[in-house]
PDB file of C-alpha atoms in Angstrom:
ATOM      1  CA  UNK A   1     -35.799  -4.516  23.309  1.00 53.00           C
ATOM      2  CA  UNK A   2     -35.394  -7.907  24.549  1.00 58.00           C
ATOM      3  CA  UNK A   3     -33.320  -8.932  27.512  1.00 64.00           C
ATOM      4  CA  UNK A   4     -30.650 -10.488  25.070  1.00 62.00           C
ATOM      5  CA  UNK A   5     -30.669  -7.185  23.168  1.00 63.00           C
ATOM      6  CA  UNK A   6     -30.206  -5.359  26.291  1.00 89.00           C
ATOM      7  CA  UNK A   7     -27.254  -7.845  27.216  1.00 94.00           C
ATOM      8  CA  UNK A   8     -25.453  -7.396  23.605  1.00 96.00           C
ATOM      9  CA  UNK A   9     -25.728  -3.583  23.927  1.00 96.00           C
ATOM     10  CA  UNK A  10     -24.448  -3.354  27.329  1.00 96.00           C
ATOM     11  CA  UNK A  11     -21.432  -5.643  26.455  1.00 97.00           C
ATOM     12  CA  UNK A  12     -20.686  -3.932  23.417  1.00 98.00           C
ATOM     13  CA  UNK A  13     -20.714  -0.634  25.077  1.00 97.00           C
ATOM     14  CA  UNK A  14     -18.101  -1.920  27.697  1.00 97.00           C
ATOM     15  CA  UNK A  15     -16.070  -3.208  24.983  1.00 98.00           C
ATOM     16  CA  UNK A  16     -16.255   0.184  23.273  1.00 98.00           C
ATOM     17  CA  UNK A  17     -15.266   1.828  26.542  1.00 98.00           C
ATOM     18  CA  UNK A  18     -12.262  -0.840  26.778  1.00 97.00           C
ATOM     19  CA  UNK A  19     -11.135  -0.157  23.084  1.00 97.00           C
ATOM     20  CA  UNK A  20     -11.015   3.799  23.456  1.00 97.00           C
ATOM     21  CA  UNK A  21      -9.013   3.349  27.016  1.00 97.00           C
ATOM     22  CA  UNK A  22      -6.652   0.335  25.569  1.00 97.00           C
ATOM     23  CA  UNK A  23      -6.490   0.496  21.703  1.00 97.00           C
ATOM     24  CA  UNK A  24      -5.633  -2.707  19.611  1.00 97.00           C
ATOM     25  CA  UNK A  25      -2.419  -1.988  18.048  1.00 97.00           C
ATOM     26  CA  UNK A  26      -2.676  -1.166  14.353  1.00 98.00           C
ATOM     27  CA  UNK A  27      -6.194  -1.460  14.614  1.00 98.00           C
ATOM     28  CA  UNK A  28      -9.068   1.252  15.188  1.00 98.00           C
ATOM     29  CA  UNK A  29     -12.558   0.580  15.623  1.00 98.00           C
ATOM     30  CA  UNK A  30     -15.839   2.304  15.961  1.00 98.00           C
ATOM     31  CA  UNK A  31     -19.638   1.238  16.117  1.00 98.00           C
ATOM     32  CA  UNK A  32     -22.315   2.865  14.025  1.00 98.00           C
ATOM     33  CA  UNK A  33     -24.130   5.726  15.430  1.00 95.00           C
ATOM     34  CA  UNK A  34     -27.259   4.284  14.537  1.00 96.00           C
ATOM     35  CA  UNK A  35     -26.636   0.541  15.330  1.00 97.00           C
ATOM     36  CA  UNK A  36     -24.284  -0.662  17.955  1.00 97.00           C
ATOM     37  CA  UNK A  37     -24.441  -4.224  16.555  1.00 98.00           C
ATOM     38  CA  UNK A  38     -22.541  -2.948  13.437  1.00 98.00           C
ATOM     39  CA  UNK A  39     -18.847  -2.376  13.953  1.00 98.00           C
ATOM     40  CA  UNK A  40     -16.203  -0.761  11.540  1.00 98.00           C
ATOM     41  CA  UNK A  41     -12.508  -1.184  11.672  1.00 98.00           C
ATOM     42  CA  UNK A  42      -9.276  -0.093   9.942  1.00 98.00           C
ATOM     43  CA  UNK A  43      -6.572  -2.132   9.871  1.00 98.00           C
ATOM     44  CA  UNK A  44      -3.078   0.110   9.931  1.00 98.00           C
ATOM     45  CA  UNK A  45      -0.762  -2.031   7.673  1.00 97.00           C
ATOM     46  CA  UNK A  46       1.826  -3.155  10.167  1.00 97.00           C
ATOM     47  CA  UNK A  47       5.648  -2.517   9.524  1.00 95.00           C
ATOM     48  CA  UNK A  48       7.648  -5.451   8.343  1.00 94.00           C
ATOM     49  CA  UNK A  49       4.736  -6.679   5.955  1.00 96.00           C
ATOM     50  CA  UNK A  50       3.355  -6.297   2.856  1.00 96.00           C
ATOM     51  CA  UNK A  51       0.652  -4.137   4.093  1.00 97.00           C
ATOM     52  CA  UNK A  52       2.771  -1.524   5.462  1.00 96.00           C
ATOM     53  CA  UNK A  53       1.536   1.991   4.124  1.00 94.00           C
ATOM     54  CA  UNK A  54      -2.087   0.403   3.704  1.00 97.00           C
ATOM     55  CA  UNK A  55      -5.094   1.077   5.472  1.00 98.00           C
ATOM     56  CA  UNK A  56      -8.027  -1.677   5.462  1.00 98.00           C
ATOM     57  CA  UNK A  57     -11.165  -0.907   6.027  1.00 98.00           C
ATOM     58  CA  UNK A  58     -13.711  -3.785   7.382  1.00 98.00           C
ATOM     59  CA  UNK A  59     -16.696  -4.440   9.543  1.00 98.00           C
ATOM     60  CA  UNK A  60     -18.126  -6.777  12.191  1.00 98.00           C
ATOM     61  CA  UNK A  61     -22.067  -7.624  12.349  1.00 98.00           C
ATOM     62  CA  UNK A  62     -22.902  -8.947  16.106  1.00 98.00           C
ATOM     63  CA  UNK A  63     -26.140 -10.861  16.666  1.00 97.00           C
ATOM     64  CA  UNK A  64     -28.510  -9.972  19.139  1.00 96.00           C
ATOM     65  CA  UNK A  65     -27.004 -13.106  21.206  1.00 96.00           C
ATOM     66  CA  UNK A  66     -23.757 -11.658  21.569  1.00 97.00           C
ATOM     67  CA  UNK A  67     -21.474 -12.406  23.563  1.00 97.00           C
ATOM     68  CA  UNK A  68     -23.094 -15.749  23.357  1.00 96.00           C
ATOM     69  CA  UNK A  69     -22.761 -16.121  19.437  1.00 97.00           C
ATOM     70  CA  UNK A  70     -20.037 -14.827  17.309  1.00 98.00           C
ATOM     71  CA  UNK A  71     -20.014 -11.845  14.761  1.00 98.00           C
ATOM     72  CA  UNK A  72     -19.867 -12.213  11.157  1.00 98.00           C
ATOM     73  CA  UNK A  73     -16.505 -10.626   9.711  1.00 98.00           C
ATOM     74  CA  UNK A  74     -16.264  -8.905   6.703  1.00 98.00           C
ATOM     75  CA  UNK A  75     -13.220  -7.015   4.752  1.00 98.00           C
ATOM     76  CA  UNK A  76     -14.230  -4.003   2.627  1.00 98.00           C
ATOM     77  CA  UNK A  77     -10.841  -2.637   1.032  1.00 98.00           C
ATOM     78  CA  UNK A  78      -9.108  -4.845  -1.384  1.00 97.00           C
ATOM     79  CA  UNK A  79      -6.195  -6.153   0.282  1.00 96.00           C
ATOM     80  CA  UNK A  80      -4.846  -9.145  -1.391  1.00 95.00           C
ATOM     81  CA  UNK A  81      -5.396 -11.455   1.596  1.00 96.00           C
ATOM     82  CA  UNK A  82      -9.315 -11.723   1.894  1.00 96.00           C
ATOM     83  CA  UNK A  83     -12.106 -11.597  -0.260  1.00 95.00           C
ATOM     84  CA  UNK A  84     -13.933  -8.247   0.005  1.00 97.00           C
ATOM     85  CA  UNK A  85     -17.560  -8.090   1.300  1.00 96.00           C
ATOM     86  CA  UNK A  86     -17.353 -11.884   1.992  1.00 95.00           C
ATOM     87  CA  UNK A  87     -18.009 -13.552   5.566  1.00 95.00           C
ATOM     88  CA  UNK A  88     -14.684 -14.787   6.687  1.00 96.00           C
ATOM     89  CA  UNK A  89     -14.195 -18.089   7.988  1.00 94.00           C
ATOM     90  CA  UNK A  90     -12.062 -17.736  11.231  1.00 94.00           C
ATOM     91  CA  UNK A  91     -12.129 -19.378  14.528  1.00 92.00           C
ATOM     92  CA  UNK A  92     -13.419 -15.880  16.148  1.00 96.00           C
ATOM     93  CA  UNK A  93     -16.493 -15.630  13.492  1.00 96.00           C
ATOM     94  CA  UNK A  94     -19.642 -17.054  13.053  1.00 96.00           C
ATOM     95  CA  UNK A  95     -18.341 -19.446  10.780  1.00 93.00           C
ATOM     96  CA  UNK A  96     -17.043 -21.405  13.755  1.00 92.00           C
ATOM     97  CA  UNK A  97     -19.657 -20.815  16.583  1.00 94.00           C
ATOM     98  CA  UNK A  98     -18.549 -24.282  18.117  1.00 95.00           C
ATOM     99  CA  UNK A  99     -15.143 -22.727  18.791  1.00 94.00           C
ATOM    100  CA  UNK A 100     -16.501 -19.333  20.073  1.00 96.00           C
ATOM    101  CA  UNK A 101     -15.702 -18.207  23.522  1.00 97.00           C
ATOM    102  CA  UNK A 102     -18.367 -15.934  25.106  1.00 96.00           C
ATOM    103  CA  UNK A 103     -15.475 -14.493  27.181  1.00 96.00           C
ATOM    104  CA  UNK A 104     -13.812 -13.122  24.141  1.00 97.00           C
ATOM    105  CA  UNK A 105     -14.394  -9.334  23.489  1.00 97.00           C
ATOM    106  CA  UNK A 106     -14.455  -6.942  20.361  1.00 98.00           C
ATOM    107  CA  UNK A 107     -10.477  -6.426  21.290  1.00 98.00           C
ATOM    108  CA  UNK A 108      -9.972 -10.232  21.335  1.00 97.00           C
ATOM    109  CA  UNK A 109     -11.617 -10.452  17.720  1.00 98.00           C
ATOM    110  CA  UNK A 110      -9.796  -7.676  16.155  1.00 98.00           C
ATOM    111  CA  UNK A 111      -6.499  -8.874  17.437  1.00 98.00           C
ATOM    112  CA  UNK A 112      -7.127 -12.355  16.127  1.00 97.00           C
ATOM    113  CA  UNK A 113      -8.122 -10.964  12.573  1.00 97.00           C
ATOM    114  CA  UNK A 114      -4.820  -8.949  12.402  1.00 97.00           C
ATOM    115  CA  UNK A 115      -2.906 -12.150  13.415  1.00 96.00           C
ATOM    116  CA  UNK A 116      -4.737 -14.026  10.739  1.00 94.00           C
ATOM    117  CA  UNK A 117      -4.169 -11.177   8.117  1.00 96.00           C
ATOM    118  CA  UNK A 118      -0.499 -11.115   8.467  1.00 94.00           C
ATOM    119  CA  UNK A 119      -0.120 -14.996   8.157  1.00 92.00           C
ATOM    120  CA  UNK A 120      -0.469 -17.021   5.170  1.00 86.00           C
ATOM    121  CA  UNK A 121      -2.608 -19.863   6.297  1.00 84.00           C
ATOM    122  CA  UNK A 122      -5.384 -20.310   3.499  1.00 84.00           C
ATOM    123  CA  UNK A 123      -8.919 -20.499   4.703  1.00 81.00           C
ATOM    124  CA  UNK A 124     -12.555 -19.863   3.122  1.00 79.00           C
ATOM    125  CA  UNK A 125     -12.777 -16.321   2.005  1.00 81.00           C
ATOM    126  CA  UNK A 126      -8.810 -15.822   1.722  1.00 88.00           C
ATOM    127  CA  UNK A 127      -6.940 -15.751  -1.707  1.00 90.00           C
ATOM    128  CA  UNK A 128      -3.465 -16.110  -2.595  1.00 85.00           C
ATOM    129  CA  UNK A 129      -1.619 -13.471  -4.198  1.00 90.00           C
ATOM    130  CA  UNK A 130       2.306 -12.539  -4.077  1.00 93.00           C
ATOM    131  CA  UNK A 131       3.805  -9.859  -1.661  1.00 93.00           C
ATOM    132  CA  UNK A 132       4.277  -7.499  -4.660  1.00 92.00           C
ATOM    133  CA  UNK A 133       0.538  -7.358  -5.325  1.00 94.00           C
ATOM    134  CA  UNK A 134      -0.332  -6.814  -1.718  1.00 96.00           C
ATOM    135  CA  UNK A 135       2.294  -4.194  -1.696  1.00 94.00           C
ATOM    136  CA  UNK A 136       0.416  -2.435  -4.900  1.00 94.00           C
ATOM    137  CA  UNK A 137      -2.986  -2.669  -3.133  1.00 95.00           C
ATOM    138  CA  UNK A 138      -1.564  -0.987  -0.055  1.00 95.00           C
ATOM    139  CA  UNK A 139      -0.800   1.924  -2.064  1.00 89.00           C
ATOM    140  CA  UNK A 140      -4.164   2.146  -3.636  1.00 95.00           C
ATOM    141  CA  UNK A 141      -6.118   1.185  -0.082  1.00 96.00           C
ATOM    142  CA  UNK A 142      -6.245   5.012   0.794  1.00 96.00           C
ATOM    143  CA  UNK A 143      -7.830   6.560  -2.221  1.00 96.00           C
ATOM    144  CA  UNK A 144     -10.136   3.569  -2.183  1.00 97.00           C
ATOM    145  CA  UNK A 145     -11.058   4.001   1.526  1.00 98.00           C
ATOM    146  CA  UNK A 146     -11.861   7.934   1.029  1.00 97.00           C
ATOM    147  CA  UNK A 147     -14.565   7.137  -1.498  1.00 97.00           C
ATOM    148  CA  UNK A 148     -16.236   5.151   1.285  1.00 98.00           C
ATOM    149  CA  UNK A 149     -18.872   7.657   3.235  1.00 98.00           C
ATOM    150  CA  UNK A 150     -18.730   5.391   6.237  1.00 98.00           C
ATOM    151  CA  UNK A 151     -15.228   5.311   6.528  1.00 98.00           C
ATOM    152  CA  UNK A 152     -14.970   8.870   6.105  1.00 98.00           C
ATOM    153  CA  UNK A 153     -17.550   9.445   8.750  1.00 98.00           C
ATOM    154  CA  UNK A 154     -15.786   6.832  11.268  1.00 98.00           C
ATOM    155  CA  UNK A 155     -12.172   7.468  10.649  1.00 98.00           C
ATOM    156  CA  UNK A 156     -11.846  11.507  10.303  1.00 98.00           C
ATOM    157  CA  UNK A 157      -8.213  11.112  11.602  1.00 97.00           C
ATOM    158  CA  UNK A 158      -7.240   8.317   8.924  1.00 97.00           C
ATOM    159  CA  UNK A 159      -8.768  10.598   6.337  1.00 97.00           C
ATOM    160  CA  UNK A 160      -6.671  13.170   7.010  1.00 97.00           C
ATOM    161  CA  UNK A 161      -3.598  11.094   7.395  1.00 95.00           C
ATOM    162  CA  UNK A 162      -4.504   9.363   3.785  1.00 95.00           C
ATOM    163  CA  UNK A 163      -5.158  12.724   2.173  1.00 95.00           C
ATOM    164  CA  UNK A 164      -1.567  13.920   3.297  1.00 94.00           C
ATOM    165  CA  UNK A 165       0.037  10.600   2.456  1.00 91.00           C
ATOM    166  CA  UNK A 166      -1.456  10.844  -1.000  1.00 92.00           C
ATOM    167  CA  UNK A 167      -0.438  14.447  -1.472  1.00 92.00           C
ATOM    168  CA  UNK A 168       3.267  13.603  -0.314  1.00 89.00           C
ATOM    169  CA  UNK A 169       3.187  10.355  -2.834  1.00 80.00           C
ATOM    170  CA  UNK A 170       2.225  12.711  -5.623  1.00 78.00           C
ATOM    171  CA  UNK A 171       4.881  15.141  -4.740  1.00 76.00           C
ATOM    172  CA  UNK A 172       7.422  12.564  -4.378  1.00 59.00           C
ATOM    173  CA  UNK A 173       6.380  10.949  -7.837  1.00 66.00           C
ATOM    174  CA  UNK A 174       6.586  14.447  -9.566  1.00 69.00           C
ATOM    175  CA  UNK A 175       9.844  15.218  -8.106  1.00 65.00           C
ATOM    176  CA  UNK A 176      11.172  11.859  -9.234  1.00 62.00           C
ATOM    177  CA  UNK A 177       9.648  12.234 -12.866  1.00 65.00           C
ATOM    178  CA  UNK A 178      11.463  15.618 -12.966  1.00 60.00           C
ATOM    179  CA  UNK A 179      14.778  14.204 -11.901  1.00 56.00           C
ATOM    180  CA  UNK A 180      14.344  11.487 -14.589  1.00 67.00           C
ATOM    181  CA  UNK A 181      13.605  13.982 -17.093  1.00 65.00           C
ATOM    182  CA  UNK A 182      16.615  16.041 -16.125  1.00 57.00           C
ATOM    183  CA  UNK A 183      18.789  12.938 -16.012  1.00 61.00           C
ATOM    184  CA  UNK A 184      17.297  12.168 -19.634  1.00 60.00           C
ATOM    185  CA  UNK A 185      18.645  15.350 -21.061  1.00 60.00           C
ATOM    186  CA  UNK A 186      21.831  15.276 -19.283  1.00 63.00           C
ATOM    187  CA  UNK A 187      22.200  11.559 -20.943  1.00 63.00           C
ATOM    188  CA  UNK A 188      21.303  13.023 -24.465  1.00 64.00           C
ATOM    189  CA  UNK A 189      23.503  16.113 -24.003  1.00 62.00           C
ATOM    190  CA  UNK A 190      26.088  13.756 -23.014  1.00 66.00           C
ATOM    191  CA  UNK A 191      25.911  11.758 -25.714  1.00 69.00           C
ATOM    192  CA  UNK A 192      25.884  14.565 -28.286  1.00 62.00           C
ATOM    193  CA  UNK A 193      28.792  15.801 -26.605  1.00 63.00           C
ATOM    194  CA  UNK A 194      30.640  12.480 -26.878  1.00 72.00           C
ATOM    195  CA  UNK A 195      29.552  12.193 -30.455  1.00 68.00           C
ATOM    196  CA  UNK A 196      30.654  15.538 -31.216  1.00 65.00           C
ATOM    197  CA  UNK A 197      34.129  14.688 -29.483  1.00 70.00           C
ATOM    198  CA  UNK A 198      34.581  11.749 -31.560  1.00 65.00           C
ATOM    199  CA  UNK A 199      33.749  13.791 -34.884  1.00 63.00           C
ATOM    200  CA  UNK A 200      36.308  16.448 -33.841  1.00 61.00           C
ATOM    201  CA  UNK A 201      38.799  13.745 -33.141  1.00 70.00           C
ATOM    202  CA  UNK A 202      38.139  11.884 -36.517  1.00 69.00           C
ATOM    203  CA  UNK A 203      38.517  15.225 -38.391  1.00 64.00           C
ATOM    204  CA  UNK A 204      41.927  16.022 -36.398  1.00 68.00           C
ATOM    205  CA  UNK A 205      43.353  12.859 -37.233  1.00 70.00           C
ATOM    206  CA  UNK A 206      42.258  13.339 -41.023  1.00 58.00           C
ATOM    207  CA  UNK A 207      43.649  16.781 -41.154  1.00 61.00           C
ATOM    208  CA  UNK A 208      46.787  15.386 -39.886  1.00 58.00           C
ATOM    209  CA  UNK A 209      47.199  12.853 -42.257  1.00 67.00           C
ATOM    210  CA  UNK A 210      46.470  15.049 -45.251  1.00 60.00           C
ATOM    211  CA  UNK A 211      48.764  17.616 -43.989  1.00 62.00           C
ATOM    212  CA  UNK A 212      51.439  14.826 -43.665  1.00 57.00           C
ATOM    213  CA  UNK A 213      50.807  14.000 -47.258  1.00 57.00           C
ATOM    214  CA  UNK A 214      50.947  17.426 -48.711  1.00 57.00           C
ATOM    215  CA  UNK A 215      54.296  17.789 -46.699  1.00 55.00           C
ATOM    216  CA  UNK A 216      55.702  14.748 -48.192  1.00 56.00           C
ATOM    217  CA  UNK A 217      54.461  15.645 -51.754  1.00 57.00           C
ATOM    218  CA  UNK A 218      55.956  19.126 -51.342  1.00 57.00           C
ATOM    219  CA  UNK A 219      59.445  17.744 -50.166  1.00 47.00           C
ATOM    220  CA  UNK A 220      59.335  15.038 -52.997  1.00 60.00           C
ATOM    221  CA  UNK A 221      58.705  17.889 -55.505  1.00 54.00           C
ATOM    222  CA  UNK A 222      61.420  20.342 -54.176  1.00 47.00           C
ATOM    223  CA  UNK A 223      64.109  17.187 -54.268  1.00 52.00           C
ATOM    224  CA  UNK A 224      63.219  16.481 -58.002  1.00 55.00           C
ATOM    225  CA  UNK A 225      63.652  20.247 -58.783  1.00 59.00           C
ATOM    226  CA  UNK A 226      67.050  20.316 -57.463  1.00 57.00           C
ATOM    227  CA  UNK A 227      67.906  16.925 -59.046  1.00 57.00           C
ATOM    228  CA  UNK A 228      66.792  18.536 -62.095  1.00 54.00           C
TER     229      UNK A 228
END
């Protein structure tokens, strides 16, 4: 391995130890066991953002010249903010080597990525979608990630959390559907009862009218009989 390769490996190992000791809020990251120059990260959607409830998988590809050159940044999970599997144009990525600072660490990169993700400033590799669409993608992101073997290998805790949340959502959905069916049945029963009440009331009124008519006819007949 070259001297630069040794330097990048040493620096990335230091950064990894730092991240394990002091994690980046809302972000988890691990290098591949087979290649420390390829890192995978998972952004846990922050509260009060359209990404809340979602988990977004991405990767960093570091050059052998790191930290003197910046990494490539990719998002893998559909998110409504960045194109998937496309190099992102950020000041902390290899799209802008002129703005890169060798003092920046992996934590700095991930913090900057999260900051840009929750903003709405456009850039090369970003897309424009509504908050509603982003929320829909957030609910779908969990199942998407579970089909990714690298995500499942590097983030077993998030896999378990995702499976539990997916199951809870299914239970909640089934419960809501059952409640809606019960409400629908009750509405139908109430509607039938109300219709029955209207019919009964109508028949009662008709019976009363016929009763009065019969009584009037009887009285008239009696009076005529007396007069004769």
